[in-house]
Short mmCIF file of C-alpha atoms in Angstrom, two decimals:
data_model
loop_
_atom_site.label_atom_id
_atom_site.label_comp_id
_atom_site.label_asym_id
_atom_site.label_seq_id
_atom_site.Cartn_x
_atom_site.Cartn_y
_atom_site.Cartn_z
CA MET A 23 16.09 -59.26 50.61
CA THR A 24 13.76 -59.91 47.72
CA SER A 25 12.44 -63.34 46.81
CA THR A 26 15.08 -65.61 45.30
CA ARG A 27 12.51 -67.50 43.27
CA PRO A 28 12.65 -66.74 39.55
CA GLY A 29 10.05 -64.44 38.11
CA PRO A 30 7.69 -65.50 35.33
CA ASP A 31 9.50 -66.36 32.10
CA TRP A 32 7.17 -64.21 30.01
CA LEU A 33 8.58 -61.04 31.53
CA ASP A 34 11.99 -61.54 29.94
CA ASP A 35 10.86 -60.35 26.51
CA ALA A 36 7.59 -58.60 27.38
CA VAL A 37 6.43 -55.44 25.66
CA LEU A 38 3.85 -53.70 27.85
CA TYR A 39 1.02 -51.47 26.65
CA GLN A 40 -0.83 -49.10 29.00
CA ILE A 41 -4.54 -48.51 28.43
CA TYR A 42 -6.48 -45.67 29.99
CA PRO A 43 -9.92 -47.35 29.84
CA GLN A 44 -11.93 -44.11 29.89
CA THR A 45 -10.62 -43.12 26.47
CA PHE A 46 -9.43 -46.23 24.63
CA ALA A 47 -12.60 -47.46 22.93
CA ASP A 48 -16.31 -46.98 23.66
CA SER A 49 -18.54 -49.90 22.65
CA ASP A 50 -21.91 -48.67 23.90
CA GLY A 51 -22.04 -45.07 22.69
CA ASP A 52 -21.96 -43.29 26.05
CA GLY A 53 -18.73 -41.40 25.31
CA ILE A 54 -16.64 -43.35 27.83
CA GLY A 55 -14.41 -46.29 27.00
CA ASP A 56 -15.17 -49.73 28.38
CA PHE A 57 -14.05 -53.36 28.61
CA ALA A 58 -15.89 -54.42 25.47
CA GLY A 59 -14.21 -51.60 23.57
CA VAL A 60 -10.79 -52.87 24.63
CA THR A 61 -11.75 -56.41 23.65
CA ALA A 62 -12.83 -55.22 20.20
CA HIS A 63 -9.37 -53.74 19.58
CA LEU A 64 -7.16 -56.52 20.91
CA ASP A 65 -6.24 -57.44 17.36
CA HIS A 66 -4.49 -54.08 17.05
CA LEU A 67 -2.30 -54.92 20.05
CA ALA A 68 -1.59 -58.44 18.79
CA TRP A 69 -0.66 -57.10 15.34
CA LEU A 70 1.63 -54.55 16.96
CA GLY A 71 3.44 -57.24 18.95
CA ILE A 72 2.18 -56.39 22.44
CA ASP A 73 2.05 -59.31 24.87
CA ALA A 74 0.99 -57.62 28.12
CA LEU A 75 -1.42 -54.77 28.80
CA TRP A 76 -2.00 -52.75 31.94
CA LEU A 77 -5.42 -51.22 32.58
CA ASN A 78 -5.67 -48.14 34.74
CA PRO A 79 -8.07 -48.65 37.69
CA CYS A 80 -11.37 -50.16 36.67
CA PHE A 81 -12.91 -50.82 40.10
CA ALA A 82 -16.10 -49.22 41.45
CA SER A 83 -15.37 -45.57 42.21
CA PRO A 84 -16.94 -42.11 42.48
CA PHE A 85 -14.15 -41.03 40.09
CA ARG A 86 -12.92 -37.93 41.84
CA ASP A 87 -9.40 -39.05 40.89
CA ALA A 88 -10.16 -40.98 37.71
CA GLY A 89 -10.61 -44.30 39.51
CA TYR A 90 -7.67 -43.99 41.90
CA ASP A 91 -10.34 -43.51 44.57
CA VAL A 92 -11.66 -47.05 44.94
CA ALA A 93 -15.06 -47.68 46.53
CA ASP A 94 -15.04 -51.48 46.10
CA TYR A 95 -11.97 -53.53 45.18
CA LEU A 96 -14.02 -56.59 44.22
CA SER A 97 -16.44 -54.89 41.83
CA THR A 98 -15.89 -53.28 38.47
CA ALA A 99 -17.05 -49.75 37.70
CA PRO A 100 -20.41 -50.01 35.89
CA ARG A 101 -19.31 -47.50 33.25
CA TYR A 102 -16.70 -50.02 32.07
CA GLY A 103 -18.93 -53.08 32.25
CA THR A 104 -19.42 -56.08 34.47
CA ALA A 105 -16.94 -58.51 35.99
CA GLU A 106 -18.08 -60.89 33.25
CA ASP A 107 -17.08 -58.31 30.63
CA LEU A 108 -13.64 -58.03 32.22
CA ALA A 109 -13.32 -61.82 32.31
CA ALA A 110 -14.24 -61.94 28.62
CA LEU A 111 -11.53 -59.35 27.91
CA VAL A 112 -8.97 -61.40 29.82
CA GLU A 113 -9.90 -64.57 27.93
CA ALA A 114 -9.90 -62.86 24.54
CA ALA A 115 -6.50 -61.35 25.30
CA LYS A 116 -5.15 -64.72 26.42
CA ALA A 117 -6.25 -66.24 23.11
CA ARG A 118 -4.01 -63.70 21.38
CA GLY A 119 -1.04 -64.27 23.65
CA ILE A 120 -1.65 -61.08 25.66
CA ARG A 121 -1.68 -60.94 29.44
CA VAL A 122 -3.80 -58.43 31.36
CA LEU A 123 -2.57 -56.61 34.46
CA LEU A 124 -4.81 -54.52 36.72
CA ASP A 125 -3.96 -51.35 38.59
CA LEU A 126 -4.00 -52.04 42.32
CA VAL A 127 -4.56 -48.91 44.41
CA ALA A 128 -3.11 -50.30 47.62
CA ALA A 129 -2.34 -47.24 49.73
CA HIS A 130 -5.77 -45.62 50.04
CA THR A 131 -9.45 -45.92 49.18
CA SER A 132 -12.23 -43.54 48.30
CA ASP A 133 -13.96 -41.80 51.18
CA ARG A 134 -17.06 -43.55 49.83
CA HIS A 135 -15.63 -47.01 50.46
CA PRO A 136 -17.71 -48.95 53.04
CA TRP A 137 -14.56 -49.42 55.12
CA PHE A 138 -14.13 -45.69 55.50
CA LEU A 139 -17.82 -44.98 56.05
CA ALA A 140 -17.78 -47.49 58.90
CA ALA A 141 -14.53 -46.12 60.35
CA ALA A 142 -15.87 -42.56 60.29
CA ASP A 143 -18.55 -43.66 62.76
CA ASP A 144 -16.54 -46.11 64.87
CA PRO A 145 -13.68 -44.86 67.09
CA ASP A 146 -12.48 -48.44 67.55
CA ASP A 147 -11.94 -49.01 63.81
CA HIS A 148 -8.28 -48.58 62.86
CA ARG A 149 -8.29 -49.55 59.20
CA TYR A 150 -7.39 -45.90 58.48
CA ILE A 151 -5.11 -43.43 60.26
CA TRP A 152 -7.03 -41.32 62.77
CA SER A 153 -5.87 -38.59 65.13
CA ASP A 154 -7.68 -37.31 68.20
CA ARG A 155 -6.22 -33.82 67.69
CA PRO A 156 -5.46 -31.56 64.72
CA ALA A 157 -2.21 -32.63 63.06
CA GLU A 158 -0.39 -31.59 59.91
CA GLY A 159 -1.97 -33.07 56.79
CA PHE A 160 -5.02 -34.49 58.58
CA VAL A 161 -8.63 -33.76 57.57
CA THR A 162 -11.71 -33.39 59.79
CA SER A 163 -13.81 -36.53 60.21
CA PRO A 164 -16.94 -36.56 58.01
CA GLY A 165 -18.82 -38.88 60.39
CA SER A 166 -19.89 -39.10 64.00
CA ARG A 167 -16.40 -40.15 65.02
CA ALA A 168 -14.53 -37.24 66.55
CA GLY A 169 -11.12 -36.52 65.17
CA TRP A 170 -9.23 -36.25 61.94
CA TYR A 171 -8.05 -38.70 59.27
CA LEU A 172 -4.93 -38.74 57.07
CA PRO A 173 -5.45 -38.61 53.29
CA ASN A 174 -2.79 -39.79 50.87
CA PHE A 175 -3.34 -37.44 47.94
CA PHE A 176 -6.68 -35.68 47.59
CA ASP A 177 -8.87 -35.36 50.71
CA CYS A 178 -11.24 -37.92 49.18
CA GLN A 179 -8.49 -40.58 49.37
CA PRO A 180 -8.04 -41.58 53.04
CA ALA A 181 -4.80 -43.48 53.65
CA LEU A 182 -5.16 -47.08 54.64
CA ASN A 183 -3.36 -47.86 57.87
CA PHE A 184 -0.35 -50.11 57.24
CA GLY A 185 1.31 -48.76 60.35
CA TYR A 186 4.25 -46.53 61.13
CA ALA A 187 7.80 -47.82 61.19
CA ARG A 188 8.47 -45.56 64.18
CA PRO A 189 5.49 -45.47 66.59
CA HIS A 190 5.46 -42.77 69.23
CA PRO A 191 3.41 -42.74 72.45
CA ASP A 192 2.76 -39.01 72.19
CA GLU A 193 1.13 -39.53 68.78
CA PRO A 194 -1.23 -42.49 69.21
CA TRP A 195 -2.24 -42.53 65.54
CA ARG A 196 1.29 -43.77 64.78
CA GLN A 197 0.43 -47.42 65.32
CA GLY A 198 3.02 -50.13 64.78
CA VAL A 199 2.96 -52.30 61.66
CA ASP A 200 1.66 -55.27 63.66
CA ALA A 201 -1.34 -53.46 65.16
CA ALA A 202 -4.80 -54.79 64.33
CA GLY A 203 -5.56 -52.26 61.57
CA PRO A 204 -2.34 -52.87 59.61
CA ARG A 205 -2.75 -56.64 59.94
CA ALA A 206 -6.29 -56.42 58.57
CA ASN A 207 -5.16 -54.33 55.62
CA ARG A 208 -2.30 -56.68 54.76
CA ALA A 209 -4.74 -59.58 54.77
CA ALA A 210 -7.17 -57.61 52.60
CA LEU A 211 -4.45 -56.89 50.04
CA ARG A 212 -3.80 -60.61 49.65
CA GLU A 213 -7.52 -61.35 49.37
CA ILE A 214 -8.01 -58.71 46.68
CA MET A 215 -5.05 -59.97 44.66
CA ALA A 216 -6.16 -63.60 45.00
CA TYR A 217 -9.67 -62.74 43.82
CA TRP A 218 -8.58 -61.13 40.58
CA LEU A 219 -5.82 -63.64 39.92
CA SER A 220 -8.44 -66.39 40.20
CA LEU A 221 -10.31 -64.70 37.35
CA GLY A 222 -7.27 -64.91 35.10
CA VAL A 223 -5.45 -61.59 35.36
CA ALA A 224 -1.67 -61.89 35.07
CA GLY A 225 -0.66 -59.52 37.84
CA PHE A 226 -0.78 -55.93 39.01
CA ARG A 227 0.79 -52.54 38.69
CA VAL A 228 0.73 -51.21 42.25
CA ASP A 229 -0.07 -47.54 42.68
CA MET A 230 2.05 -45.56 45.18
CA ALA A 231 3.80 -48.79 46.16
CA SER A 232 6.40 -47.10 48.34
CA SER A 233 3.90 -45.19 50.48
CA LEU A 234 2.08 -47.85 52.51
CA VAL A 235 4.07 -47.83 55.75
CA LYS A 236 4.49 -44.28 57.04
CA ASP A 237 7.67 -42.69 58.43
CA ASP A 238 9.74 -45.63 57.20
CA PRO A 239 13.43 -44.65 56.87
CA GLY A 240 15.10 -46.92 54.34
CA ARG A 241 11.68 -48.41 53.50
CA ILE A 242 12.52 -51.33 55.78
CA GLU A 243 8.97 -52.09 56.90
CA THR A 244 7.58 -51.37 53.43
CA THR A 245 10.05 -53.90 52.04
CA LYS A 246 8.94 -56.50 54.59
CA LEU A 247 5.33 -55.96 53.56
CA TRP A 248 5.95 -56.40 49.83
CA THR A 249 8.44 -59.26 50.14
CA GLY A 250 5.87 -61.11 52.21
CA LEU A 251 3.28 -60.65 49.48
CA ARG A 252 5.82 -61.59 46.82
CA ASP A 253 6.68 -64.83 48.62
CA TRP A 254 2.98 -65.69 48.78
CA LEU A 255 2.60 -64.82 45.11
CA ASP A 256 5.57 -66.98 44.11
CA ARG A 257 4.06 -69.96 45.94
CA SER A 258 0.45 -69.51 44.86
CA HIS A 259 0.66 -67.76 41.48
CA PRO A 260 4.20 -68.18 40.11
CA GLN A 261 3.31 -66.82 36.66
CA ALA A 262 1.88 -63.57 38.04
CA ALA A 263 3.88 -60.34 37.97
CA LEU A 264 4.07 -57.33 40.26
CA PHE A 265 5.01 -53.96 38.76
CA ALA A 266 5.63 -51.04 41.09
CA GLU A 267 4.84 -47.37 40.78
CA TRP A 268 7.93 -46.51 42.80
CA GLY A 269 10.25 -44.68 40.41
CA ASP A 270 13.34 -46.27 41.98
CA PRO A 271 13.83 -49.71 40.40
CA ALA A 272 16.77 -50.83 42.54
CA VAL A 273 14.79 -50.23 45.73
CA ALA A 274 11.48 -51.57 44.38
CA VAL A 275 12.99 -54.81 43.08
CA ALA A 276 14.76 -55.32 46.40
CA ALA A 277 11.35 -54.84 48.02
CA GLY A 278 9.91 -57.80 46.12
CA PHE A 279 8.61 -56.38 42.85
CA HIS A 280 9.37 -58.07 39.56
CA ALA A 281 9.73 -54.67 37.87
CA ASP A 282 9.50 -50.95 38.51
CA PHE A 283 8.93 -48.07 36.12
CA MET A 284 11.29 -45.20 35.56
CA LEU A 285 9.00 -42.26 36.29
CA GLN A 286 8.78 -38.48 36.38
CA PHE A 287 9.20 -38.72 40.16
CA GLY A 288 10.90 -41.06 42.61
CA GLY A 289 14.44 -42.02 43.47
CA PRO A 290 17.22 -39.78 44.75
CA ASP A 291 16.79 -37.30 41.87
CA ASN A 292 12.97 -37.09 41.93
CA GLY A 293 12.53 -38.64 38.49
CA LEU A 294 15.14 -36.52 36.70
CA PRO A 295 16.72 -39.47 34.82
CA PHE A 296 13.38 -40.25 33.12
CA ARG A 297 12.47 -36.61 32.56
CA SER A 298 15.91 -35.90 31.12
CA LEU A 299 14.96 -38.12 28.18
CA TRP A 300 11.45 -36.91 27.28
CA ASN A 301 10.35 -33.82 29.23
CA ASN A 302 10.51 -30.69 27.05
CA ASN A 303 8.54 -28.57 29.55
CA ALA A 304 5.65 -28.15 27.13
CA GLY A 305 3.18 -30.56 28.75
CA THR A 306 2.84 -31.67 32.35
CA VAL A 307 5.25 -29.51 34.37
CA ASP A 308 5.71 -29.56 38.13
CA GLU A 309 6.91 -26.14 39.30
CA ALA A 310 9.40 -27.86 41.62
CA TRP A 311 11.22 -29.65 38.82
CA GLN A 312 14.70 -28.38 38.07
CA GLN A 313 15.75 -29.52 34.64
CA GLY A 314 17.60 -28.33 31.56
CA PRO A 315 16.84 -29.39 27.98
CA CYS A 316 15.86 -33.03 27.53
CA TYR A 317 17.87 -35.32 25.26
CA PHE A 318 15.09 -36.16 22.80
CA ASP A 319 14.70 -32.60 21.59
CA ALA A 320 15.20 -31.11 18.14
CA GLU A 321 17.54 -28.37 19.39
CA GLY A 322 20.14 -30.95 20.39
CA GLN A 323 21.05 -29.24 23.67
CA GLY A 324 20.36 -32.14 26.04
CA SER A 325 22.43 -35.05 27.25
CA PRO A 326 21.61 -38.73 27.86
CA GLN A 327 24.18 -38.91 30.64
CA THR A 328 21.79 -38.37 33.55
CA PHE A 329 19.66 -41.26 32.33
CA LEU A 330 22.66 -43.46 31.58
CA ASP A 331 24.17 -42.99 35.02
CA ALA A 332 20.90 -43.75 36.80
CA TRP A 333 20.19 -46.75 34.59
CA ARG A 334 23.67 -48.22 35.16
CA SER A 335 23.28 -47.88 38.91
CA ALA A 336 19.83 -49.50 38.93
CA ALA A 337 20.80 -52.21 36.44
CA ALA A 338 23.75 -53.30 38.58
CA LEU A 339 21.40 -53.83 41.52
CA THR A 340 18.52 -55.49 39.64
CA GLU A 341 20.45 -57.78 37.29
CA GLY A 342 19.09 -61.30 37.46
CA VAL A 343 16.41 -60.48 40.04
CA GLY A 344 14.11 -57.93 38.42
CA HIS A 345 13.47 -55.49 35.61
CA ILE A 346 13.56 -51.77 34.91
CA ALA A 347 10.57 -50.66 32.83
CA LEU A 348 10.97 -47.67 30.51
CA PRO A 349 7.66 -46.11 29.36
CA THR A 350 7.10 -43.70 26.49
CA ALA A 351 4.71 -41.76 28.75
CA ASN A 352 1.95 -42.48 31.24
CA HIS A 353 -1.43 -41.15 32.36
CA ASP A 354 0.26 -38.63 34.69
CA PHE A 355 2.95 -37.36 32.31
CA SER A 356 3.27 -35.77 28.88
CA ARG A 357 3.16 -37.87 25.74
CA LEU A 358 6.20 -38.20 23.50
CA CYS A 359 4.49 -35.91 21.01
CA THR A 360 4.29 -32.76 23.12
CA GLY A 361 4.76 -29.10 22.24
CA PRO A 362 7.28 -28.64 19.43
CA ARG A 363 8.15 -32.35 19.29
CA THR A 364 6.13 -33.76 16.39
CA ARG A 365 5.39 -37.34 15.47
CA GLU A 366 7.88 -37.05 12.59
CA GLN A 367 10.58 -36.72 15.29
CA LEU A 368 9.62 -39.85 17.24
CA GLY A 369 11.51 -42.50 15.27
CA PRO A 370 14.74 -42.04 17.27
CA ALA A 371 12.82 -42.21 20.57
CA PHE A 372 11.22 -45.56 19.72
CA ALA A 373 14.45 -46.91 18.23
CA PHE A 374 16.13 -46.15 21.55
CA GLN A 375 13.33 -47.36 23.82
CA LEU A 376 12.91 -50.66 21.98
CA THR A 377 16.63 -51.51 21.85
CA TRP A 378 17.71 -50.40 25.33
CA PRO A 379 18.06 -53.18 28.00
CA THR A 380 14.82 -52.36 29.82
CA LEU A 381 11.22 -53.55 29.58
CA PRO A 382 9.50 -51.17 27.14
CA ALA A 383 6.04 -49.84 27.94
CA VAL A 384 4.05 -48.08 25.21
CA TYR A 385 1.40 -45.63 26.37
CA TYR A 386 -1.75 -45.97 24.27
CA GLY A 387 -1.69 -43.76 21.19
CA ASP A 388 2.04 -43.07 21.34
CA GLU A 389 2.53 -45.72 18.65
CA ILE A 390 0.78 -43.38 16.18
CA GLY A 391 2.13 -40.13 17.63
CA MET A 392 -0.97 -38.83 19.38
CA ARG A 393 -0.14 -35.47 20.92
CA TYR A 394 -0.51 -34.00 24.37
CA LEU A 395 -3.41 -31.51 24.27
CA PRO A 396 -2.93 -28.39 26.40
CA GLY A 397 -5.74 -26.29 27.85
CA LEU A 398 -8.27 -29.01 28.63
CA PRO A 399 -10.77 -28.75 31.51
CA ASP A 400 -10.01 -30.27 34.88
CA THR A 401 -11.50 -33.73 34.51
CA GLU A 402 -11.80 -36.12 37.46
CA GLY A 403 -8.94 -34.46 39.31
CA SER A 404 -6.59 -34.15 36.34
CA VAL A 405 -5.16 -30.73 37.31
CA LEU A 406 -2.30 -30.89 39.82
CA GLY A 407 -0.81 -27.44 39.36
CA PRO A 408 -0.78 -24.31 37.19
CA ARG A 409 1.15 -26.12 34.45
CA TYR A 410 0.25 -29.69 35.32
CA ASN A 411 -2.94 -30.95 33.69
CA ARG A 412 -2.88 -34.69 33.16
CA ALA A 413 -5.96 -34.58 30.93
CA GLY A 414 -3.77 -33.66 27.96
CA SER A 415 -2.32 -37.18 27.98
CA ARG A 416 -5.70 -38.90 28.42
CA THR A 417 -7.65 -37.94 25.29
CA PRO A 418 -9.63 -40.43 23.16
CA MET A 419 -7.72 -42.96 21.09
CA GLN A 420 -7.74 -42.10 17.41
CA TRP A 421 -8.72 -45.24 15.53
CA ASP A 422 -9.70 -43.84 12.15
CA ALA A 423 -10.35 -40.64 10.24
CA GLY A 424 -14.13 -40.87 10.56
CA PRO A 425 -16.53 -39.22 12.99
CA GLY A 426 -15.34 -39.39 16.57
CA ALA A 427 -12.04 -40.83 15.31
CA GLY A 428 -13.62 -44.26 15.70
CA PHE A 429 -13.51 -43.94 19.49
CA SER A 430 -17.27 -43.68 20.04
CA THR A 431 -20.57 -43.29 18.23
CA ALA A 432 -21.68 -40.70 20.82
CA SER A 433 -21.75 -37.04 19.91
CA GLU A 434 -18.37 -35.49 20.67
CA ASP A 435 -19.80 -33.23 23.35
CA ARG A 436 -20.44 -36.40 25.40
CA PHE A 437 -16.87 -37.70 25.15
CA TYR A 438 -15.00 -38.16 28.42
CA LEU A 439 -12.41 -35.71 27.06
CA PRO A 440 -12.26 -33.77 23.79
CA LEU A 441 -10.68 -35.25 20.72
CA ASP A 442 -7.58 -33.70 19.20
CA PRO A 443 -9.14 -31.01 16.94
CA ASP A 444 -6.19 -31.02 14.51
CA ARG A 445 -7.41 -31.92 11.01
CA ASP A 446 -4.16 -33.80 10.47
CA ARG A 447 -4.39 -35.82 13.67
CA PRO A 448 -2.92 -39.33 13.25
CA ASP A 449 -5.05 -42.44 13.41
CA VAL A 450 -4.50 -46.18 13.43
CA ALA A 451 -6.32 -47.03 10.20
CA SER A 452 -4.46 -44.47 8.10
CA GLN A 453 -1.08 -45.47 9.51
CA ARG A 454 -1.87 -49.16 9.18
CA ALA A 455 -2.32 -48.52 5.45
CA ASP A 456 1.03 -46.71 5.20
CA PRO A 457 4.16 -48.91 5.54
CA ALA A 458 6.25 -45.77 6.07
CA SER A 459 4.21 -44.66 9.11
CA LEU A 460 5.30 -44.44 12.73
CA LEU A 461 2.93 -47.29 13.58
CA HIS A 462 4.68 -49.65 11.18
CA LEU A 463 8.06 -48.55 12.49
CA VAL A 464 7.05 -49.38 16.06
CA ARG A 465 5.76 -52.77 14.92
CA ARG A 466 8.99 -53.54 13.09
CA LEU A 467 11.09 -52.49 16.08
CA ILE A 468 9.11 -54.75 18.42
CA ALA A 469 9.49 -57.65 15.98
CA LEU A 470 13.22 -56.91 15.68
CA ARG A 471 13.62 -56.97 19.45
CA ARG A 472 11.92 -60.37 19.58
CA ALA A 473 13.91 -61.80 16.67
CA HIS A 474 17.24 -60.70 18.17
CA PRO A 475 17.37 -61.42 21.93
CA GLY A 476 20.59 -59.44 22.16
CA LEU A 477 18.45 -56.32 21.79
CA GLY A 478 16.29 -57.28 24.77
CA PRO A 479 16.49 -56.56 28.50
CA ARG A 480 19.11 -59.16 29.39
CA GLY A 481 21.74 -58.41 26.72
CA THR A 482 24.82 -56.32 27.45
CA VAL A 483 25.22 -52.70 26.40
CA GLU A 484 28.31 -50.59 25.75
CA VAL A 485 27.88 -46.87 25.11
CA LEU A 486 30.29 -45.65 22.44
CA HIS A 487 29.11 -42.04 22.34
CA ALA A 488 26.84 -40.28 24.83
CA GLY A 489 25.81 -37.26 22.81
CA TYR A 490 24.30 -36.50 19.43
CA PRO A 491 24.10 -39.15 18.14
CA LEU A 492 23.78 -41.62 21.00
CA VAL A 493 25.66 -44.72 19.84
CA TYR A 494 25.85 -48.04 21.65
CA LEU A 495 26.59 -51.72 21.14
CA ARG A 496 24.16 -54.42 22.23
CA GLY A 497 25.63 -57.80 22.93
CA ASP A 498 28.84 -56.91 21.04
CA ARG A 499 26.88 -57.69 17.86
CA TYR A 500 24.37 -54.94 17.26
CA LEU A 501 25.16 -51.28 16.73
CA VAL A 502 22.45 -48.74 17.54
CA ALA A 503 22.62 -45.03 16.71
CA VAL A 504 19.92 -42.42 17.33
CA ASN A 505 20.02 -38.70 16.62
CA PRO A 506 16.95 -36.88 17.99
CA GLY A 507 18.37 -33.48 17.00
CA ARG A 508 17.47 -31.75 13.75
CA GLU A 509 21.09 -31.10 12.75
CA ALA A 510 23.11 -33.72 10.89
CA VAL A 511 26.18 -34.94 12.77
CA THR A 512 29.32 -36.79 11.69
CA LEU A 513 30.93 -38.83 14.43
CA PRO A 514 34.44 -40.27 14.15
CA LEU A 515 34.01 -43.90 15.14
CA SER A 516 36.68 -46.56 15.06
CA LEU A 517 34.75 -49.81 15.03
CA PRO A 518 35.84 -52.86 13.01
CA GLY A 519 33.22 -53.83 10.44
CA LEU A 520 31.31 -50.54 10.65
CA ALA A 521 31.16 -49.99 6.90
CA GLY A 522 29.93 -53.52 6.30
CA ALA A 523 27.35 -53.59 9.07
CA ARG A 524 23.99 -54.94 7.89
CA PRO A 525 21.08 -52.55 8.49
CA LEU A 526 18.20 -54.17 10.36
CA GLU A 527 16.21 -50.94 10.62
CA SER A 528 17.63 -47.60 9.57
CA ARG A 529 16.72 -44.10 8.46
CA GLY A 530 19.31 -41.42 7.79
CA ILE A 531 22.39 -43.19 9.17
CA ASP A 532 25.40 -43.64 6.86
CA ARG A 533 28.44 -45.72 7.78
CA ALA A 534 32.00 -45.73 6.57
CA GLU A 535 35.21 -47.05 8.05
CA GLY A 536 36.15 -44.62 10.78
CA ALA A 537 32.98 -42.50 10.75
CA LEU A 538 29.24 -42.51 11.21
CA ARG A 539 27.01 -39.79 9.76
CA ALA A 540 23.58 -39.20 11.28
CA ASP A 541 20.98 -36.98 9.62
CA GLY A 542 18.54 -35.03 11.74
CA PHE A 543 15.90 -37.24 13.44
CA SER A 544 17.72 -40.38 12.30
CA TYR A 545 18.11 -43.84 13.76
CA GLY A 546 19.71 -47.13 12.84
CA ILE A 547 20.09 -50.66 14.16
CA PHE A 548 22.84 -52.65 12.48
CA GLU A 549 24.25 -56.15 12.76
CA LEU A 550 28.03 -56.12 12.71
CA PRO A 551 29.77 -58.70 10.51
CA GLY A 552 31.62 -61.64 12.02
CA ARG A 553 30.14 -61.24 15.49
#
């Protein structure tokens, strides 16, 4: 059972923004983003209506997996700045009503971490998972210690030992969850969280949250681990939040998390509900994925039903105890603007995301329609397969139309990743000056969500049509219609007051008694009369 204590109040209407620090804003001209660069652009987030931001890992690291290989949990990576720079960022964000969450890589470290270097020379150290014989998935010891260690992802990311739910005497590396190594790692997790919380951060997004305890059917021992940490957090830091990278919100919330993201993986359908919305197979593609056309596609051949069914199931199990977070994209998955889907087609996607009863998360640059760039070099482990290069979603933020797009004063050949070479690439300054831009639309939708709580995560939803257009009621008062297809559609719709509904935000939606007409790439949020 998850904690019965209420979560922090600020989560109930939060709008999260994910920042990839390498490419958000460079303040010192070295071609890599940093804390001071983020601080300098907090006014953009405040103007947009963001009240919580999540930074991808910013701890000391050799960066063989873009910071998800941590060499010191209590030190910042020098390329981003000092701990004082991070503290200044947190304080500046707080002054603007924005909370900062860090990315906690809990399941593994870098093979350069002092813990691992010590363990590789000490056969009595069980902070990691070691075998005395070759075993599937294990890697040869790099130190004087004989044997093999278990990595979690890349070989450079040795798995921390949180124990096995099912120990076995014939496999001595399968230690129980209460062995000395797992106990030490659980204590270290709490110490790491307490350290950063004491410096003012508002919580954590936990990487690979479901993977800590190995061979754990039903995630029973994993749930015990996280609920224990959640109970401590509720007592010691009741305003802090824990977000999971789990991809199965009902399970993650039951395991103690305040919220979990819908993701491109995870859950009984391996992320299909999330991918069925956005994935047009033109960006990051795992060869194992089995998927037809996505719903937000100009050809109009998809269906929202897979998403709706999964959301209903998760919402029934998380209601009142946790949240489902719905991102536009993330650092491991294609942007909204990918392949044939252009930024001119993104209005319906944002109208849906910002009026559906989930916590919305905007991936940096999606608010202006930055595109996924194919064909980039493998950068800090970005390539995961023949069609899966995460670098395309990690390119420099486009702040203005000037040199370097306002990201950095360095020459572009020194940038962490190349800029979008398109002469018509979008940028913040140009869209800020244009009230008809995507940026202004996103800002208005966030403000609308805040002004009308019935459009937020706790209001009810009733789907009236699960096709093109997708039409639903929020709180029996607000009508939302989105048509991500290019073809106009007329939908017979018997809804009292439809013709007299007041538009709160609309483009290309016409109403009449008994019918709703939706142009291609249209959206509308309406307040029904007398409700």
